[in-house]
Amino acid sequence: MCGTDTRAGILLGPDPRHVRAARRWAAQATRSQPSLAEPVSVVVSELVTNALKHTASGLPGGTVRVEIERTRLYLVVSVTDQGPRPGTRPTYPTIPRLVPDQPGGNGLRLVEGLCAYWDWEQTGAGVTVTARFER
């Protein structure tokens, strides 16, 4: 798309306070699309939280990479973790069955409701979750 794409990224550590930093960063990174600031920052927050909670990214020394790419038609958020924690089997993002009285477990359901499309792919040992928003 000849000069119409831009990309920004941030590398976060395992501290749960980094979720808030990721959310603020995402809102600032979408400043050219104010209507997307809140949905994008919520999606980034949910995906980073999942990475820290469920993968090696949440262990000491772990990292999570967040990227936002702006194309002519879409704003694309990608969150990459470091794969499974030592001694555990890999898990992949899925929306669990809804259990009304059970707290939590609805992050990906929220992601699905806020973006136009989401998916994941295995990238080396880790997983990258991508959410696409129409501009």
mmCIF file of N, CA and C in Angstrom, residues 20 24 43 84 100:
data_model
loop_
_atom_site.group_PDB
_atom_site.id
_atom_site.type_symbol
_atom_site.label_atom_id
_atom_site.label_comp_id
_atom_site.label_asym_id
_atom_site.label_seq_id
_atom_site.Cartn_x
_atom_site.Cartn_y
_atom_site.Cartn_z
ATOM 1 N N ARG A 20 -1.694 -1.701 32.301
ATOM 2 C CA ARG A 20 -2.161 -0.315 32.276
ATOM 3 C C ARG A 20 -1.316 0.515 31.309
ATOM 4 N N ARG A 24 -2.684 2.546 27.961
ATOM 5 C CA ARG A 24 -2.427 3.970 27.685
ATOM 6 C C ARG A 24 -1.694 4.144 26.359
ATOM 7 N N VAL A 43 -9.037 -3.932 23.988
ATOM 8 C CA VAL A 43 -8.563 -5.176 23.373
ATOM 9 C C VAL A 43 -7.096 -5.423 23.737
ATOM 10 N N PRO A 84 4.230 -21.381 26.058
ATOM 11 C CA PRO A 84 3.780 -21.996 27.314
ATOM 12 C C PRO A 84 4.801 -21.843 28.437
ATOM 13 N N PRO A 100 -22.563 -18.183 33.370
ATOM 14 C CA PRO A 100 -23.051 -16.905 33.889
ATOM 15 C C PRO A 100 -22.572 -16.541 35.296
#
